[in-house]
Structure formats: structure tokens, C-alpha cells
């Protein structure tokens, strides 16, 4: 096996090698200041620079308008399931499209704080597809409409931004943030656990329209208050300093590579290699319906659990790691995030073809 394997894990996940090497070279002594980023005060001049630069880069890359604030928080996307409801739900109701595991958990969490209206539920199709616009039943008086843009476990993705008739949009973009251009101004709020596509675990990025801050219910913990976090520039308490530093290095890499438009081009290229094998196979069965396919997480199975296990073991032996599917779906899942080299997707596609030739009867 080469020095670095191809890691298809869903998250924490592959990071760009240049970012890791930069971190390595700066680990003991950041920019001549005599200490590691891990050892700095979060209130010091050096970290203030790291924080501000990461934030500026994030805003620039995604084209975040001045109406919106970018927050670097903790607690994962899971904390945002509660924070969104506590901050934005008001008297409710809030509408939720359930297209997979995480959107289901988000809806359940929100229901602790107010009335949740299920605008769509995909359980009957095994979360293999995304609803069309006409299938969405958004309650017109909703405080917001919540959806998950890319379903990490089932491997489906919304190919469009839903129309809600004026109901504010809230989106979980954990597994696709920074993989394509987004019209941020259309959203009241976007959030993402950073460990899928942009940083190590421990950081959650929230992009919030400032007009929606300050509406939280009285019982909202202060670390979940968007208004308080905006007022303190995400530093109400100690932020995840190391993760913010790594985010900055990853975004520097994204920018050098050509930004989110180039990330979008690459994800199409990578995922097409795998879907092409699936579409021409008599062995593999893709989980997602063709119009709902994710370009970040490709899910498939052989139909035999033994063969799936053999596939995963053979992949690992070739340095293609973590292709086992989530326990909810079984089968296989190849996560193809920004930092996955095209060569990694090619190596997986080649292995899939070779495995089929070897095993198809
Ligand atoms: C991983 C994931 C989550 C959960 O994220 P945590 O950071 O572990 O809380 C939520 N939503 C989506 C889409 C995810 O991929």
C-alpha cells in the first residue's frame, strides 16, 4: 500500500494533502511565533488573524452576501438540529422534508420545541429518491422549511433549490458544502458539520441571514444563540481553534485549485466514473434513483451480503479504505469529497470492474 491510501470514509474524511503538509510544517512553530496553533490563546493577535482569514476566505469562496454572517461553532450539525428550532421556530409550525436519516433526526429534535409539519417523508421508497417540487407540502405559515441537501447515508441529493412560496429556507449542507456554487442569499440559514468536506471534526459552520437572528426562545442556551454568537464573532466561549486553522488551510487549497466551480467540475468527473460502472453492471445495484444521485456519496450493493463483505475486504487490501456502507443501508458507500483525487475514483472504478469480472456468473 502506498504511503497514503484512498480514503472513502463519509466523515471524518479525506483532507487535501497540501493542507496536511502545511499543518505539519507549521505544527511546532506557527509563523515564527514560537508555538503551535493548538497552544495559542483564542483571544491573542495570532489566532485573531487565523480566524479572520478563514472567515474571509469562506465568505469569498461561497460568495456570502453582507446580509449574512458566518459562524464557527461546535456541537456538530446535530447541535444545529436543536439550535435552528430554538432560534427560528417561534410559534411555529416549521416544515421539514425527511429524505434520510439526518433530516429525520432534525425533524424529531425540532418537535421538542414546537409544531413540526412533515412536508415530505421518503421512508416508503427507502430514501432512494428526492421529492419533486410538486411533492412538497410546505405549510404556508411555516417559520421555515428545512431540508438536507445531500443525504450522506443514502447517497441522494437535491438537484434543485426548493420553492417554498416565501417560507424561509434552512438547509443542512454538511456533506456538500464548498463542493459547488450556492446562491447563499436565498437561504435564511445554512449549516454544516465541517468534518465531511472542509475540516477536521469539531467545527460546525453556520451561515445565517442576520435578519433572522435575535428571535430565539428565552430558554435557548447562550452558545446556541445566533444573535449572541454574531455579537461575539463566534467567540462567546473558546472556539475550536485548531479546526478553524485547518479550515483556513483547506480553503486556501480550494481557492488555489480554482474555487467552488472547479470543485463542482471535479465532483461531477469523479462521481461519473463510479456511476458509469454501476450503470453498465449486472452485479451492482445503485441505491439512489438516477434523478436523485449524490455526487458526494455513492451508494450501491451486490445483493449478497457475503459478496459485499468480500468487496470491501478486497478494496481495503488495495488501499481503497472505508467503502463499507452505513449500517442503515448495508452494501457499499464511496464518499467522494473535494479532497478525493480523481485517481482515487479511477482506482475504485477499476476495482469494481475487476471484481465484477471475477464474480459475475
Ligand atoms: C454527518 C451529518 C450530520 C451529523 O453531523 P455531526 O457533525 O456528527 O453532528 C448531519 N447531517 C448530515 C447531512 C451529515 O452528513
mmCIF file of C-alpha atoms and ligand atoms in Angstrom:
data_model
loop_
_atom_site.group_PDB
_atom_site.id
_atom_site.type_symbol
_atom_site.label_atom_id
_atom_site.label_comp_id
_atom_site.label_asym_id
_atom_site.label_seq_id
_atom_site.Cartn_x
_atom_site.Cartn_y
_atom_site.Cartn_z
ATOM 1 C CA UNK A 1 0.000 0.000 0.000
ATOM 2 C CA UNK A 2 1.207 3.473 -0.836
ATOM 3 C CA UNK A 3 2.064 5.955 1.864
ATOM 4 C CA UNK A 4 -1.429 7.390 1.753
ATOM 5 C CA UNK A 5 -4.440 5.229 0.924
ATOM 6 C CA UNK A 6 -7.566 6.451 -0.832
ATOM 7 C CA UNK A 7 -9.989 7.068 1.993
ATOM 8 C CA UNK A 8 -13.667 6.872 1.015
ATOM 9 C CA UNK A 9 -14.962 7.452 4.562
ATOM 10 C CA UNK A 10 -18.120 9.519 4.969
ATOM 11 C CA UNK A 11 -16.747 11.683 7.766
ATOM 12 C CA UNK A 12 -14.352 12.411 9.285
ATOM 13 C CA UNK A 13 -12.963 12.103 5.816
ATOM 14 C CA UNK A 14 -10.129 12.686 3.386
ATOM 15 C CA UNK A 15 -8.341 16.038 3.676
ATOM 16 C CA UNK A 16 -6.261 17.722 0.949
ATOM 17 C CA UNK A 17 -2.688 16.546 1.315
ATOM 18 C CA UNK A 18 -1.180 20.045 0.820
ATOM 19 C CA UNK A 19 -3.237 21.309 3.777
ATOM 20 C CA UNK A 20 -1.996 18.452 5.956
ATOM 21 C CA UNK A 21 1.590 19.105 4.914
ATOM 22 C CA UNK A 22 1.284 22.806 5.683
ATOM 23 C CA UNK A 23 -0.097 21.992 9.117
ATOM 24 C CA UNK A 24 2.762 19.572 9.650
ATOM 25 C CA UNK A 25 5.364 22.156 8.704
ATOM 26 C CA UNK A 26 3.776 24.768 10.975
ATOM 27 C CA UNK A 27 2.907 22.408 13.800
ATOM 28 C CA UNK A 28 5.567 23.371 16.323
ATOM 29 C CA UNK A 29 6.063 26.994 15.448
ATOM 30 C CA UNK A 30 3.347 28.919 13.634
ATOM 31 C CA UNK A 31 4.811 31.732 11.501
ATOM 32 C CA UNK A 32 7.773 32.194 13.835
ATOM 33 C CA UNK A 33 5.670 32.945 16.914
ATOM 34 C CA UNK A 34 7.304 30.090 18.866
ATOM 35 C CA UNK A 35 4.217 27.988 19.484
ATOM 36 C CA UNK A 36 1.688 25.760 17.822
ATOM 37 C CA UNK A 37 -1.793 26.964 16.864
ATOM 38 C CA UNK A 38 -3.002 24.451 19.470
ATOM 39 C CA UNK A 39 -1.223 26.387 22.183
ATOM 40 C CA UNK A 40 -2.352 29.905 21.351
ATOM 41 C CA UNK A 41 -4.836 31.998 23.248
ATOM 42 C CA UNK A 42 -8.031 32.298 21.235
ATOM 43 C CA UNK A 43 -8.031 35.972 22.221
ATOM 44 C CA UNK A 44 -4.482 36.595 21.007
ATOM 45 C CA UNK A 45 -3.345 38.527 17.946
ATOM 46 C CA UNK A 46 -2.138 35.429 16.084
ATOM 47 C CA UNK A 47 -5.343 33.489 16.412
ATOM 48 C CA UNK A 48 -7.411 36.568 15.597
ATOM 49 C CA UNK A 49 -5.569 36.653 12.275
ATOM 50 C CA UNK A 50 -6.158 32.932 11.605
ATOM 51 C CA UNK A 51 -9.845 33.249 12.469
ATOM 52 C CA UNK A 52 -10.441 36.372 10.387
ATOM 53 C CA UNK A 53 -8.625 34.963 7.378
ATOM 54 C CA UNK A 54 -10.533 31.658 7.444
ATOM 55 C CA UNK A 55 -13.809 33.538 7.678
ATOM 56 C CA UNK A 56 -12.940 35.935 4.857
ATOM 57 C CA UNK A 57 -11.877 33.072 2.642
ATOM 58 C CA UNK A 58 -15.058 31.169 3.394
ATOM 59 C CA UNK A 59 -17.195 34.196 2.510
ATOM 60 C CA UNK A 60 -15.235 34.893 -0.649
ATOM 61 C CA UNK A 61 -15.331 31.305 -1.918
ATOM 62 C CA UNK A 62 -19.055 30.848 -1.362
ATOM 63 C CA UNK A 63 -19.996 34.437 -2.219
ATOM 64 C CA UNK A 64 -21.668 35.063 1.137
ATOM 65 C CA UNK A 65 -23.514 38.412 0.929
ATOM 66 C CA UNK A 66 -23.192 41.108 3.626
ATOM 67 C CA UNK A 67 -26.714 40.335 4.790
ATOM 68 C CA UNK A 68 -25.370 37.030 6.153
ATOM 69 C CA UNK A 69 -22.916 36.176 8.910
ATOM 70 C CA UNK A 70 -20.584 33.168 9.001
ATOM 71 C CA UNK A 71 -20.252 31.489 12.412
ATOM 72 C CA UNK A 72 -17.718 28.877 13.510
ATOM 73 C CA UNK A 73 -19.412 26.804 16.207
ATOM 74 C CA UNK A 74 -19.221 23.460 17.987
ATOM 75 C CA UNK A 75 -21.627 20.618 18.634
ATOM 76 C CA UNK A 76 -21.770 19.346 15.069
ATOM 77 C CA UNK A 77 -24.707 19.511 12.726
ATOM 78 C CA UNK A 78 -26.573 17.686 15.478
ATOM 79 C CA UNK A 79 -26.445 20.728 17.764
ATOM 80 C CA UNK A 80 -27.882 22.762 14.891
ATOM 81 C CA UNK A 81 -30.917 20.454 14.713
ATOM 82 C CA UNK A 82 -31.893 21.992 18.067
ATOM 83 C CA UNK A 83 -30.395 25.455 17.518
ATOM 84 C CA UNK A 84 -32.354 26.035 14.308
ATOM 85 C CA UNK A 85 -35.633 25.298 16.062
ATOM 86 C CA UNK A 86 -34.760 27.275 19.198
ATOM 87 C CA UNK A 87 -33.724 30.332 17.206
ATOM 88 C CA UNK A 88 -36.126 30.367 14.286
ATOM 89 C CA UNK A 89 -39.263 28.428 15.077
ATOM 90 C CA UNK A 90 -41.109 30.998 17.146
ATOM 91 C CA UNK A 91 -44.730 29.953 17.415
ATOM 92 C CA UNK A 92 -44.205 27.563 14.505
ATOM 93 C CA UNK A 93 -45.009 25.481 12.696
ATOM 94 C CA UNK A 94 -41.814 24.579 10.860
ATOM 95 C CA UNK A 95 -41.889 22.357 7.773
ATOM 96 C CA UNK A 96 -39.379 19.534 7.324
ATOM 97 C CA UNK A 97 -38.659 17.359 4.312
ATOM 98 C CA UNK A 98 -37.467 13.972 5.547
ATOM 99 C CA UNK A 99 -35.280 12.453 2.857
ATOM 100 C CA UNK A 100 -32.941 10.411 5.038
ATOM 101 C CA UNK A 101 -31.557 9.746 8.465
ATOM 102 C CA UNK A 102 -30.304 13.193 9.440
ATOM 103 C CA UNK A 103 -33.303 15.160 8.222
ATOM 104 C CA UNK A 104 -35.461 12.738 10.225
ATOM 105 C CA UNK A 105 -33.433 13.377 13.361
ATOM 106 C CA UNK A 106 -33.576 17.126 12.711
ATOM 107 C CA UNK A 107 -37.376 16.991 12.500
ATOM 108 C CA UNK A 108 -37.625 14.941 15.714
ATOM 109 C CA UNK A 109 -35.334 17.329 17.544
ATOM 110 C CA UNK A 110 -37.314 20.365 16.378
ATOM 111 C CA UNK A 111 -40.560 18.733 17.513
ATOM 112 C CA UNK A 112 -39.336 19.108 21.108
ATOM 113 C CA UNK A 113 -39.644 22.868 20.744
ATOM 114 C CA UNK A 114 -42.692 23.422 18.585
ATOM 115 C CA UNK A 115 -45.020 22.109 15.916
ATOM 116 C CA UNK A 116 -43.289 20.290 13.082
ATOM 117 C CA UNK A 117 -45.080 19.775 9.815
ATOM 118 C CA UNK A 118 -43.669 16.987 7.660
ATOM 119 C CA UNK A 119 -43.559 18.377 4.138
ATOM 120 C CA UNK A 120 -42.295 15.111 2.700
ATOM 121 C CA UNK A 121 -41.398 11.669 4.075
ATOM 122 C CA UNK A 122 -39.328 9.297 1.951
ATOM 123 C CA UNK A 123 -39.400 6.183 4.139
ATOM 124 C CA UNK A 124 -41.672 4.300 1.711
ATOM 125 C CA UNK A 125 -39.089 4.452 -1.059
ATOM 126 C CA UNK A 126 -36.234 3.566 1.280
ATOM 127 C CA UNK A 127 -34.915 7.123 0.938
ATOM 128 C CA UNK A 128 -33.824 6.288 -2.580
ATOM 129 C CA UNK A 129 -35.134 9.472 -4.123
ATOM 130 C CA UNK A 130 -35.635 13.195 -3.606
ATOM 131 C CA UNK A 131 -39.150 14.588 -3.999
ATOM 132 C CA UNK A 132 -40.002 16.799 -6.947
ATOM 133 C CA UNK A 133 -41.198 20.320 -6.302
ATOM 134 C CA UNK A 134 -44.817 19.182 -6.722
ATOM 135 C CA UNK A 135 -44.480 16.562 -3.987
ATOM 136 C CA UNK A 136 -43.513 19.085 -1.317
ATOM 137 C CA UNK A 137 -46.254 20.074 1.066
ATOM 138 C CA UNK A 138 -44.833 23.164 2.753
ATOM 139 C CA UNK A 139 -47.227 24.633 5.325
ATOM 140 C CA UNK A 140 -47.676 28.250 4.125
ATOM 141 C CA UNK A 141 -47.444 29.706 7.642
ATOM 142 C CA UNK A 142 -44.174 27.904 8.426
ATOM 143 C CA UNK A 143 -41.417 29.753 10.248
ATOM 144 C CA UNK A 144 -39.049 27.959 7.895
ATOM 145 C CA UNK A 145 -38.672 24.964 5.610
ATOM 146 C CA UNK A 146 -35.802 22.617 6.465
ATOM 147 C CA UNK A 147 -34.157 20.151 4.098
ATOM 148 C CA UNK A 148 -30.900 18.263 3.842
ATOM 149 C CA UNK A 149 -29.216 18.988 0.509
ATOM 150 C CA UNK A 150 -27.105 15.835 0.374
ATOM 151 C CA UNK A 151 -28.129 12.692 2.212
ATOM 152 C CA UNK A 152 -24.801 11.276 3.319
ATOM 153 C CA UNK A 153 -26.057 7.825 4.296
ATOM 154 C CA UNK A 154 -28.449 7.058 1.439
ATOM 155 C CA UNK A 155 -26.463 8.804 -1.283
ATOM 156 C CA UNK A 156 -29.176 11.069 -2.625
ATOM 157 C CA UNK A 157 -29.076 14.822 -3.279
ATOM 158 C CA UNK A 158 -31.484 17.591 -4.146
ATOM 159 C CA UNK A 159 -30.747 18.666 -7.685
ATOM 160 C CA UNK A 160 -32.645 21.914 -7.154
ATOM 161 C CA UNK A 161 -33.368 24.585 -4.577
ATOM 162 C CA UNK A 162 -36.973 24.083 -3.453
ATOM 163 C CA UNK A 163 -39.559 26.816 -3.987
ATOM 164 C CA UNK A 164 -41.423 27.462 -0.758
ATOM 165 C CA UNK A 165 -43.725 30.361 -1.587
ATOM 166 C CA UNK A 166 -41.875 32.783 0.645
ATOM 167 C CA UNK A 167 -41.235 30.411 3.555
ATOM 168 C CA UNK A 168 -37.580 30.928 4.632
ATOM 169 C CA UNK A 169 -35.170 28.182 3.597
ATOM 170 C CA UNK A 170 -32.970 26.339 6.087
ATOM 171 C CA UNK A 171 -30.552 23.754 4.775
ATOM 172 C CA UNK A 172 -28.219 21.121 6.214
ATOM 173 C CA UNK A 173 -25.299 21.134 3.753
ATOM 174 C CA UNK A 174 -22.926 19.068 5.892
ATOM 175 C CA UNK A 175 -21.764 16.675 3.204
ATOM 176 C CA UNK A 176 -21.684 19.031 0.238
ATOM 177 C CA UNK A 177 -20.672 22.462 1.495
ATOM 178 C CA UNK A 178 -17.974 24.031 -0.730
ATOM 179 C CA UNK A 179 -18.474 21.414 -3.441
ATOM 180 C CA UNK A 180 -20.459 23.710 -5.736
ATOM 181 C CA UNK A 181 -21.602 27.336 -6.019
ATOM 182 C CA UNK A 182 -24.589 28.258 -3.821
ATOM 183 C CA UNK A 183 -26.869 31.292 -4.037
ATOM 184 C CA UNK A 184 -26.469 31.961 -0.310
ATOM 185 C CA UNK A 185 -28.837 34.952 -0.385
ATOM 186 C CA UNK A 186 -31.769 32.600 -0.986
ATOM 187 C CA UNK A 187 -31.299 30.982 2.414
ATOM 188 C CA UNK A 188 -32.242 32.162 5.885
ATOM 189 C CA UNK A 189 -29.709 29.685 7.224
ATOM 190 C CA UNK A 190 -27.244 27.066 6.053
ATOM 191 C CA UNK A 191 -25.315 24.815 8.401
ATOM 192 C CA UNK A 192 -22.694 22.127 8.014
ATOM 193 C CA UNK A 193 -20.716 19.822 10.244
ATOM 194 C CA UNK A 194 -17.274 20.545 8.804
ATOM 195 C CA UNK A 195 -15.820 17.042 9.087
ATOM 196 C CA UNK A 196 -17.316 15.809 5.832
ATOM 197 C CA UNK A 197 -15.887 18.150 3.259
ATOM 198 C CA UNK A 198 -13.900 21.061 4.678
ATOM 199 C CA UNK A 199 -12.164 20.476 8.020
ATOM 200 C CA UNK A 200 -11.458 18.042 10.844
ATOM 201 C CA UNK A 201 -14.245 17.030 13.240
ATOM 202 C CA UNK A 202 -15.118 19.578 15.913
ATOM 203 C CA UNK A 203 -16.260 22.532 13.830
ATOM 204 C CA UNK A 204 -19.719 23.461 12.597
ATOM 205 C CA UNK A 205 -20.149 26.275 10.115
ATOM 206 C CA UNK A 206 -23.372 28.278 10.169
ATOM 207 C CA UNK A 207 -24.294 30.911 7.594
ATOM 208 C CA UNK A 208 -27.182 32.924 8.918
ATOM 209 C CA UNK A 209 -29.160 35.822 7.495
ATOM 210 C CA UNK A 210 -28.727 38.473 10.207
ATOM 211 C CA UNK A 211 -32.393 39.424 9.870
ATOM 212 C CA UNK A 212 -33.233 36.027 11.406
ATOM 213 C CA UNK A 213 -31.034 36.456 14.469
ATOM 214 C CA UNK A 214 -32.430 37.635 17.794
ATOM 215 C CA UNK A 215 -35.687 35.700 17.581
ATOM 216 C CA UNK A 216 -34.665 32.851 19.858
ATOM 217 C CA UNK A 217 -36.906 31.470 22.556
ATOM 218 C CA UNK A 218 -35.988 32.533 26.086
ATOM 219 C CA UNK A 219 -34.719 29.075 27.067
ATOM 220 C CA UNK A 220 -32.111 28.982 24.277
ATOM 221 C CA UNK A 221 -28.646 28.189 25.702
ATOM 222 C CA UNK A 222 -26.378 31.119 25.011
ATOM 223 C CA UNK A 223 -23.947 29.010 22.989
ATOM 224 C CA UNK A 224 -26.846 28.192 20.661
ATOM 225 C CA UNK A 225 -27.979 31.780 20.230
ATOM 226 C CA UNK A 226 -27.157 33.092 16.757
ATOM 227 C CA UNK A 227 -27.580 36.677 17.976
ATOM 228 C CA UNK A 228 -25.048 36.203 20.786
ATOM 229 C CA UNK A 229 -22.597 34.374 18.557
ATOM 230 C CA UNK A 230 -22.868 37.067 15.879
ATOM 231 C CA UNK A 231 -22.266 39.763 18.514
ATOM 232 C CA UNK A 232 -19.125 37.919 19.709
ATOM 233 C CA UNK A 233 -17.880 36.890 16.247
ATOM 234 C CA UNK A 234 -18.213 33.202 17.271
ATOM 235 C CA UNK A 235 -16.070 33.794 20.365
ATOM 236 C CA UNK A 236 -18.599 33.775 23.145
ATOM 237 C CA UNK A 237 -16.544 30.926 24.547
ATOM 238 C CA UNK A 238 -13.383 29.136 23.384
ATOM 239 C CA UNK A 239 -13.842 28.265 19.717
ATOM 240 C CA UNK A 240 -12.448 25.093 18.070
ATOM 241 C CA UNK A 241 -9.182 26.885 17.267
ATOM 242 C CA UNK A 242 -7.318 24.038 15.591
ATOM 243 C CA UNK A 243 -10.282 23.173 13.360
ATOM 244 C CA UNK A 244 -10.672 26.792 12.286
ATOM 245 C CA UNK A 245 -6.973 26.876 11.411
ATOM 246 C CA UNK A 246 -7.339 23.659 9.371
ATOM 247 C CA UNK A 247 -10.445 25.032 7.675
ATOM 248 C CA UNK A 248 -8.350 28.019 6.609
ATOM 249 C CA UNK A 249 -5.699 25.761 5.096
ATOM 250 C CA UNK A 250 -8.288 23.634 3.296
ATOM 251 C CA UNK A 251 -9.997 26.722 1.890
ATOM 252 C CA UNK A 252 -6.655 28.087 0.755
ATOM 253 C CA UNK A 253 -6.242 24.856 -1.193
ATOM 254 C CA UNK A 254 -9.770 25.133 -2.621
ATOM 255 C CA UNK A 255 -9.028 28.671 -3.757
ATOM 256 C CA UNK A 256 -5.719 27.681 -5.361
ATOM 257 C CA UNK A 257 -7.444 24.864 -7.225
ATOM 258 C CA UNK A 258 -9.959 27.265 -8.776
ATOM 259 C CA UNK A 259 -12.670 27.644 -6.151
ATOM 260 C CA UNK A 260 -16.063 26.011 -5.836
ATOM 261 C CA UNK A 261 -16.717 25.988 -9.588
ATOM 262 C CA UNK A 262 -13.673 23.767 -10.016
ATOM 263 C CA UNK A 263 -14.731 21.622 -7.026
ATOM 264 C CA UNK A 264 -18.082 21.190 -8.780
ATOM 265 C CA UNK A 265 -16.407 20.144 -12.027
ATOM 266 C CA UNK A 266 -14.244 17.621 -10.190
ATOM 267 C CA UNK A 267 -17.089 16.070 -8.199
ATOM 268 C CA UNK A 268 -19.021 15.529 -11.436
ATOM 269 C CA UNK A 269 -15.997 13.905 -13.019
ATOM 270 C CA UNK A 270 -15.257 11.663 -10.028
ATOM 271 C CA UNK A 271 -18.821 10.501 -9.397
ATOM 272 C CA UNK A 272 -19.457 9.898 -13.133
ATOM 273 C CA UNK A 273 -16.664 7.317 -13.109
ATOM 274 C CA UNK A 274 -18.434 5.317 -10.399
ATOM 275 C CA UNK A 275 -21.981 5.765 -11.711
ATOM 276 C CA UNK A 276 -20.783 4.716 -15.141
ATOM 277 C CA UNK A 277 -19.602 1.402 -13.699
ATOM 278 C CA UNK A 278 -22.916 0.983 -11.857
ATOM 279 C CA UNK A 279 -24.971 1.745 -14.971
ATOM 280 C CA UNK A 280 -23.067 -0.813 -17.014
ATOM 281 C CA UNK A 281 -23.024 -3.514 -14.373
ATOM 282 C CA UNK A 282 -25.014 -6.711 -13.954
ATOM 283 C CA UNK A 283 -23.659 -7.164 -10.444
ATOM 284 C CA UNK A 284 -24.035 -3.842 -8.649
ATOM 285 C CA UNK A 285 -27.313 -2.167 -7.774
ATOM 286 C CA UNK A 286 -27.203 1.554 -7.039
ATOM 287 C CA UNK A 287 -29.353 2.676 -4.105
ATOM 288 C CA UNK A 288 -30.286 6.149 -5.374
ATOM 289 C CA UNK A 289 -32.691 6.624 -8.258
ATOM 290 C CA UNK A 290 -30.998 8.227 -11.294
ATOM 291 C CA UNK A 291 -32.522 11.730 -10.871
ATOM 292 C CA UNK A 292 -31.613 11.859 -7.179
ATOM 293 C CA UNK A 293 -27.993 10.776 -7.214
ATOM 294 C CA UNK A 294 -25.451 12.308 -4.876
ATOM 295 C CA UNK A 295 -22.091 13.312 -6.301
ATOM 296 C CA UNK A 296 -20.563 13.173 -2.818
ATOM 297 C CA UNK A 297 -21.670 9.763 -1.513
ATOM 298 C CA UNK A 298 -22.281 6.951 -3.995
ATOM 299 C CA UNK A 299 -24.216 4.009 -2.528
ATOM 300 C CA UNK A 300 -24.556 0.541 -4.060
ATOM 301 C CA UNK A 301 -24.725 -3.157 -3.206
ATOM 302 C CA UNK A 302 -24.283 -6.508 -4.890
ATOM 303 C CA UNK A 303 -27.405 -8.104 -3.463
ATOM 304 C CA UNK A 304 -25.384 -10.577 -1.421
ATOM 305 C CA UNK A 305 -24.068 -9.627 1.993
ATOM 306 C CA UNK A 306 -21.180 -12.067 1.645
ATOM 307 C CA UNK A 307 -20.171 -10.571 -1.663
ATOM 308 C CA UNK A 308 -20.469 -7.040 -0.229
ATOM 309 C CA UNK A 309 -18.130 -8.042 2.595
ATOM 310 C CA UNK A 310 -15.711 -9.600 0.137
ATOM 311 C CA UNK A 311 -15.829 -6.459 -1.985
ATOM 312 C CA UNK A 312 -14.968 -4.260 0.997
ATOM 313 C CA UNK A 313 -12.153 -6.532 2.164
ATOM 314 C CA UNK A 314 -10.667 -6.647 -1.335
ATOM 315 C CA UNK A 315 -10.904 -2.890 -1.624
ATOM 316 C CA UNK A 316 -9.102 -2.371 1.680
ATOM 317 C CA UNK A 317 -6.338 -4.742 0.563
ATOM 318 C CA UNK A 318 -5.780 -2.405 -2.415
ATOM 319 C CA UNK A 319 -5.672 0.729 -0.294
ATOM 320 C CA UNK A 320 -9.277 1.720 -1.037
ATOM 321 C CA UNK A 321 -10.448 2.271 2.506
ATOM 322 C CA UNK A 322 -13.825 2.637 4.192
ATOM 323 C CA UNK A 323 -16.118 1.670 1.326
ATOM 324 C CA UNK A 324 -18.466 -0.234 3.635
ATOM 325 C CA UNK A 325 -21.956 1.272 3.657
ATOM 326 C CA UNK A 326 -23.665 2.715 6.714
ATOM 327 C CA UNK A 327 -25.406 0.155 8.930
ATOM 328 C CA UNK A 328 -28.799 1.594 7.893
ATOM 329 C CA UNK A 329 -28.255 0.779 4.218
ATOM 330 C CA UNK A 330 -25.703 -2.019 4.173
ATOM 331 C CA UNK A 331 -23.798 -2.546 0.954
ATOM 332 C CA UNK A 332 -21.167 -0.034 -0.049
ATOM 333 C CA UNK A 333 -20.720 3.710 0.036
ATOM 334 C CA UNK A 334 -17.943 5.617 -1.657
ATOM 335 C CA UNK A 335 -17.656 9.138 -0.330
ATOM 336 C CA UNK A 336 -16.054 11.346 -2.958
ATOM 337 C CA UNK A 337 -15.408 14.621 -1.209
ATOM 338 C CA UNK A 338 -13.438 17.621 -2.503
ATOM 339 C CA UNK A 339 -10.105 16.207 -1.402
ATOM 340 C CA UNK A 340 -10.547 12.819 -3.127
ATOM 341 C CA UNK A 341 -8.152 12.779 -6.080
ATOM 342 C CA UNK A 342 -9.538 11.730 -9.462
ATOM 343 C CA UNK A 343 -7.025 8.869 -9.332
ATOM 344 C CA UNK A 344 -8.808 7.558 -6.221
ATOM 345 C CA UNK A 345 -12.145 7.403 -8.041
ATOM 346 C CA UNK A 346 -10.418 5.765 -11.021
ATOM 347 C CA UNK A 347 -8.807 3.163 -8.784
ATOM 348 C CA UNK A 348 -12.182 2.355 -7.234
ATOM 349 C CA UNK A 349 -13.910 2.149 -10.639
ATOM 350 C CA UNK A 350 -11.180 -0.188 -11.916
ATOM 351 C CA UNK A 351 -11.504 -2.375 -8.841
ATOM 352 C CA UNK A 352 -15.299 -2.503 -9.210
ATOM 353 C CA UNK A 353 -14.957 -3.683 -12.812
ATOM 354 C CA UNK A 354 -12.319 -6.267 -11.949
ATOM 355 C CA UNK A 355 -14.405 -7.554 -9.031
ATOM 356 C CA UNK A 356 -17.431 -7.925 -11.291
ATOM 357 C CA UNK A 357 -15.490 -9.856 -13.930
ATOM 358 C CA UNK A 358 -14.193 -12.132 -11.212
ATOM 359 C CA UNK A 359 -17.550 -12.742 -9.539
ATOM 360 C CA UNK A 360 -20.325 -12.418 -12.048
ATOM 361 C CA UNK A 361 -21.955 -15.641 -13.067
HETATM 362 C C1 LIG B 1 -22.776 13.812 9.396
HETATM 363 C C2 LIG B 1 -24.019 14.562 9.176
HETATM 364 C C3 LIG B 1 -24.748 15.102 10.237
HETATM 365 C C4 LIG B 1 -24.327 14.911 11.677
HETATM 366 O O1 LIG B 1 -23.200 15.671 11.880
HETATM 367 P P1 LIG B 1 -22.450 15.798 13.297
HETATM 368 O O2 LIG B 1 -21.443 16.835 12.991
HETATM 369 O O3 LIG B 1 -21.895 14.457 13.598
HETATM 370 O O4 LIG B 1 -23.452 16.238 14.301
HETATM 371 C C5 LIG B 1 -25.893 15.812 9.942
HETATM 372 N N1 LIG B 1 -26.293 15.997 8.690
HETATM 373 C C6 LIG B 1 -25.622 15.483 7.643
HETATM 374 C C7 LIG B 1 -26.116 15.715 6.264
HETATM 375 C C8 LIG B 1 -24.463 14.759 7.849
HETATM 376 O O5 LIG B 1 -23.795 14.251 6.804
#
